PDB file of C-alpha atoms in Angstrom:
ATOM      1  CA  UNK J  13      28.588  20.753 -10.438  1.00 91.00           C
ATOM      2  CA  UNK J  14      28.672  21.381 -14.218  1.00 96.00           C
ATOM      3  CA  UNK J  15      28.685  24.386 -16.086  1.00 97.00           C
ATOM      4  CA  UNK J  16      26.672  25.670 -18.634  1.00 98.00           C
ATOM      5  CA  UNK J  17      27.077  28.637 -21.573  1.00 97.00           C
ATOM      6  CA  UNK J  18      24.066  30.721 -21.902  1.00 97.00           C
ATOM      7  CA  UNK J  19      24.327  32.371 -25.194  1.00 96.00           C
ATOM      8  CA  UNK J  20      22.304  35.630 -25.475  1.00 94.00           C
ATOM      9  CA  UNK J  21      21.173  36.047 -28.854  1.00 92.00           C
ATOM     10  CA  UNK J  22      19.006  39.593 -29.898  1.00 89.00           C
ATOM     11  CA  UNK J  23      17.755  41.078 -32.680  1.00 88.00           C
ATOM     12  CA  UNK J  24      20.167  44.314 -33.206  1.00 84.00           C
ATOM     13  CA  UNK J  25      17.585  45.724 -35.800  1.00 82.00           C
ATOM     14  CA  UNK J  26      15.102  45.331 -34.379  1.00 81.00           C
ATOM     15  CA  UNK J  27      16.418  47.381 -30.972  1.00 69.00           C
ATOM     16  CA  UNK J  28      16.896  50.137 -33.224  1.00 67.00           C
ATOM     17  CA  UNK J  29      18.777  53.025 -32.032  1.00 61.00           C
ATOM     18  CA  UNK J  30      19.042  51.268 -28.451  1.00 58.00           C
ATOM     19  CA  UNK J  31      22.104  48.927 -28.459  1.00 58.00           C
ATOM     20  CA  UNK J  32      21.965  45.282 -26.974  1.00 49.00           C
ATOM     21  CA  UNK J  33      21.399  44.925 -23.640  1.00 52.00           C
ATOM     22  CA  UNK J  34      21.792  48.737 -22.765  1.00 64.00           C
ATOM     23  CA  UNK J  35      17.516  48.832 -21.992  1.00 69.00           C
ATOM     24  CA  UNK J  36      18.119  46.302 -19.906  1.00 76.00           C
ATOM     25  CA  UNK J  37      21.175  46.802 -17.739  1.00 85.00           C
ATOM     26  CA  UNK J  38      19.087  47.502 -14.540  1.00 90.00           C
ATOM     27  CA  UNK J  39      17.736  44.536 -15.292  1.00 91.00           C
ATOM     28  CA  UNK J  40      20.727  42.585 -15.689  1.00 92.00           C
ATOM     29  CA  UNK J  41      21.859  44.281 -12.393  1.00 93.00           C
ATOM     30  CA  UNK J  42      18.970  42.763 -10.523  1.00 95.00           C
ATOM     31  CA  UNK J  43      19.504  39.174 -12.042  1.00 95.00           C
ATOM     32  CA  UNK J  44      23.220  39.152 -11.034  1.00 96.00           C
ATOM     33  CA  UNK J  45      22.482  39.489  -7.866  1.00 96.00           C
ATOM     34  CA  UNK J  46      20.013  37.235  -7.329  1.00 97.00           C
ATOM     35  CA  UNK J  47      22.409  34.303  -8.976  1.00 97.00           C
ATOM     36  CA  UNK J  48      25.659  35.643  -8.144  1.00 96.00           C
ATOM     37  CA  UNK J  49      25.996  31.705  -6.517  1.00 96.00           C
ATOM     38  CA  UNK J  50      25.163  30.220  -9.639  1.00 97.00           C
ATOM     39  CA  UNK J  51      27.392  32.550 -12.181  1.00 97.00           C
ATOM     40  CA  UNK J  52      30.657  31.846 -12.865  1.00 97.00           C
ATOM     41  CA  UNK J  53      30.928  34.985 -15.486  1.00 96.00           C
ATOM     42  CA  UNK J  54      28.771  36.783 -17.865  1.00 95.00           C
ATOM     43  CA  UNK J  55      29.488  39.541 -20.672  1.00 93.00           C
ATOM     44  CA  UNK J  56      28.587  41.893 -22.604  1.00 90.00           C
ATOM     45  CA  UNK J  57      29.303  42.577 -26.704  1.00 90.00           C
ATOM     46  CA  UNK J  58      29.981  45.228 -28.410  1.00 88.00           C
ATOM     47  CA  UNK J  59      27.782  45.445 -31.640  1.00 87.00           C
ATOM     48  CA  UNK J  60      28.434  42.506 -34.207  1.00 87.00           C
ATOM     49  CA  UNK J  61      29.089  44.949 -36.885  1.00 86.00           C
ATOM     50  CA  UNK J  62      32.696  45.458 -34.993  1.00 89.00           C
ATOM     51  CA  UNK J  63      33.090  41.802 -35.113  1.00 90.00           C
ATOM     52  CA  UNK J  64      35.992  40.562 -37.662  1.00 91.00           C
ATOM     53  CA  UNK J  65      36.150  37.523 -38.711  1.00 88.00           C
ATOM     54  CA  UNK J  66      38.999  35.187 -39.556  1.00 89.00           C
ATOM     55  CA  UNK J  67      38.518  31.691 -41.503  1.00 88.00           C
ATOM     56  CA  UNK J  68      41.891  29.708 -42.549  1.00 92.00           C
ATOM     57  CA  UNK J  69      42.692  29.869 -46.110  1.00 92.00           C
ATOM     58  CA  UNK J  70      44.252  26.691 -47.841  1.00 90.00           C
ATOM     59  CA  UNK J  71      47.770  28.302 -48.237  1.00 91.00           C
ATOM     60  CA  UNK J  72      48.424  27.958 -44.584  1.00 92.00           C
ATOM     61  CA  UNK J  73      47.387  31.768 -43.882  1.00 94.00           C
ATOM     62  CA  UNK J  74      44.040  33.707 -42.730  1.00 94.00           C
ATOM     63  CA  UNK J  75      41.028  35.903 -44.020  1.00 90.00           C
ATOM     64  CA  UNK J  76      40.575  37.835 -42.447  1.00 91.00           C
ATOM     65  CA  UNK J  77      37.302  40.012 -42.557  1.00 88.00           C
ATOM     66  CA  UNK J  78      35.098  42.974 -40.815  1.00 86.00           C
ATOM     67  CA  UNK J  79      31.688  41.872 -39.731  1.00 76.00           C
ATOM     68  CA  UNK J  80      30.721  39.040 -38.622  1.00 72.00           C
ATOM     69  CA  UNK J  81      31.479  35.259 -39.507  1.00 72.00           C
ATOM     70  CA  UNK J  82      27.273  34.572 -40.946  1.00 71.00           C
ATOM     71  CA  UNK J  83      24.111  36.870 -41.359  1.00 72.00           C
ATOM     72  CA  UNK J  84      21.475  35.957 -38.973  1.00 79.00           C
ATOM     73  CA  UNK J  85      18.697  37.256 -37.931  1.00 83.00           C
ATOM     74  CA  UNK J  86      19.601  37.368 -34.399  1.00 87.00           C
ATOM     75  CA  UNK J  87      22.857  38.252 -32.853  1.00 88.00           C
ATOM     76  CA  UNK J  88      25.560  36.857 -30.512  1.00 90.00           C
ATOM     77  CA  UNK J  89      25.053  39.937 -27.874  1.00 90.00           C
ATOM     78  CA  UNK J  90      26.652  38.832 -24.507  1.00 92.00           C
ATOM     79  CA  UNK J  91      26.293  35.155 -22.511  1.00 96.00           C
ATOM     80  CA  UNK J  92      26.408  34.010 -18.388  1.00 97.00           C
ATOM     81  CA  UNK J  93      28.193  30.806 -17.558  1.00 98.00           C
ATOM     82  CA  UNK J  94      26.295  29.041 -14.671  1.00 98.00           C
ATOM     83  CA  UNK J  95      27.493  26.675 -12.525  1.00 98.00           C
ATOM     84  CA  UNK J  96      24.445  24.015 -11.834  1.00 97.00           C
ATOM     85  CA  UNK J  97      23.716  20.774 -10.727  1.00 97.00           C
ATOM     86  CA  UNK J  98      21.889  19.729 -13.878  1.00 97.00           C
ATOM     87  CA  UNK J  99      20.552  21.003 -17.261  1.00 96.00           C
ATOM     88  CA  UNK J 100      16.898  21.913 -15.332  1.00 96.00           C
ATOM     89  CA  UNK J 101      18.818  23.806 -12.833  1.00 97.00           C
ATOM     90  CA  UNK J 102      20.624  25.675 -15.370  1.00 97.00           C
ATOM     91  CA  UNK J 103      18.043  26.539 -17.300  1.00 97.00           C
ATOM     92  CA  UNK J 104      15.596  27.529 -14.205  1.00 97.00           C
ATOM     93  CA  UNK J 105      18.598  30.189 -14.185  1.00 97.00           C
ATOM     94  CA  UNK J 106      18.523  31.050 -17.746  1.00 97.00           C
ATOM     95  CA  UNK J 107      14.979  31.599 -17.832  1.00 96.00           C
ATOM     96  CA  UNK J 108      15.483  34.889 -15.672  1.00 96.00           C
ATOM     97  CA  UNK J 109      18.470  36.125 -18.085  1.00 95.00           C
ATOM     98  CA  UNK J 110      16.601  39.591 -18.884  1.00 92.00           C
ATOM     99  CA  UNK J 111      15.999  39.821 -22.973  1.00 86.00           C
ATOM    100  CA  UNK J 112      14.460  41.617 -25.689  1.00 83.00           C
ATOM    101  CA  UNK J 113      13.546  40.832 -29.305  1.00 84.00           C
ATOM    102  CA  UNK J 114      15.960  37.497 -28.832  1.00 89.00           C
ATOM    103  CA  UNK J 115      16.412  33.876 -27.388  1.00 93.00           C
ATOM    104  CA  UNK J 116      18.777  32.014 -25.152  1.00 95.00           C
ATOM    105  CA  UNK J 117      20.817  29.008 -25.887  1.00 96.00           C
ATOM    106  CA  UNK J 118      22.209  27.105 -23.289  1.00 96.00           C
ATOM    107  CA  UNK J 119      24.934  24.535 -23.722  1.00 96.00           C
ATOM    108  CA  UNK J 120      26.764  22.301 -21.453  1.00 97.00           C
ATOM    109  CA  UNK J 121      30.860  22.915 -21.229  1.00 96.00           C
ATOM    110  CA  UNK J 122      32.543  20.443 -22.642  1.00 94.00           C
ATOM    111  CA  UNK J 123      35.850  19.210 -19.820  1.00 88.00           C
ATOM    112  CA  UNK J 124      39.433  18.632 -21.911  1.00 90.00           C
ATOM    113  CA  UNK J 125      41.327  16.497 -20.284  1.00 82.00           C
TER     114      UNK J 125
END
């Protein structure tokens, strides 16, 4: 079996007061539990304006800074990692992933050896 990242990607602003995912927890609660066989582990983010960023500077050391590493339109909210047979099994399961004002991008884990 592989595994797969599904990447849950929303647009904050456009959830207005409601934060990411928090509509939809019921939701969530009901698609866990229907794929519990199939997920490895799933989360949940904070907001990305309590993201910090750090990039490597060329003296050796970090910047480090609040917010998040690029402005997008949609935002990095939470992700599932499923455990498939193939890429069409994976994504039959990421089709279900409860969303709002967002996408889903899945993407096969790489194995280091």
């Amino acid at each position: 079996m592989a595994q797969y990242l599904a990447l849950i990607y929303q647009d904050e602003q456009a959830l207005g007061d409601t934060y990411a995912g928090e509509s939809l927890a019921s939701d969530h609660e009901r698609f866990i539990a229907a794929n519990k066989a199939a997920l490895v582990d799933g989360v949940a983010l904070e907001p990305s304006h309590t993201a910090t960023g750090i990039r490597p500077n060329n003296g050796g050391g970090f910047f480090v800074s609040d917010g998040p590493f690029i402005e997008t339109k949609e935002q990095l909210v939470g992700f599932y990692m499923i455990e498939a047979a193939d890429l069409d099994a994976a994504m039959a399961v990421a089709q279900q992933i409860p969303m709002e004002h967002g996408g889903i991008e899945i993407r096969p884990v790489r194995v280091l050896s």
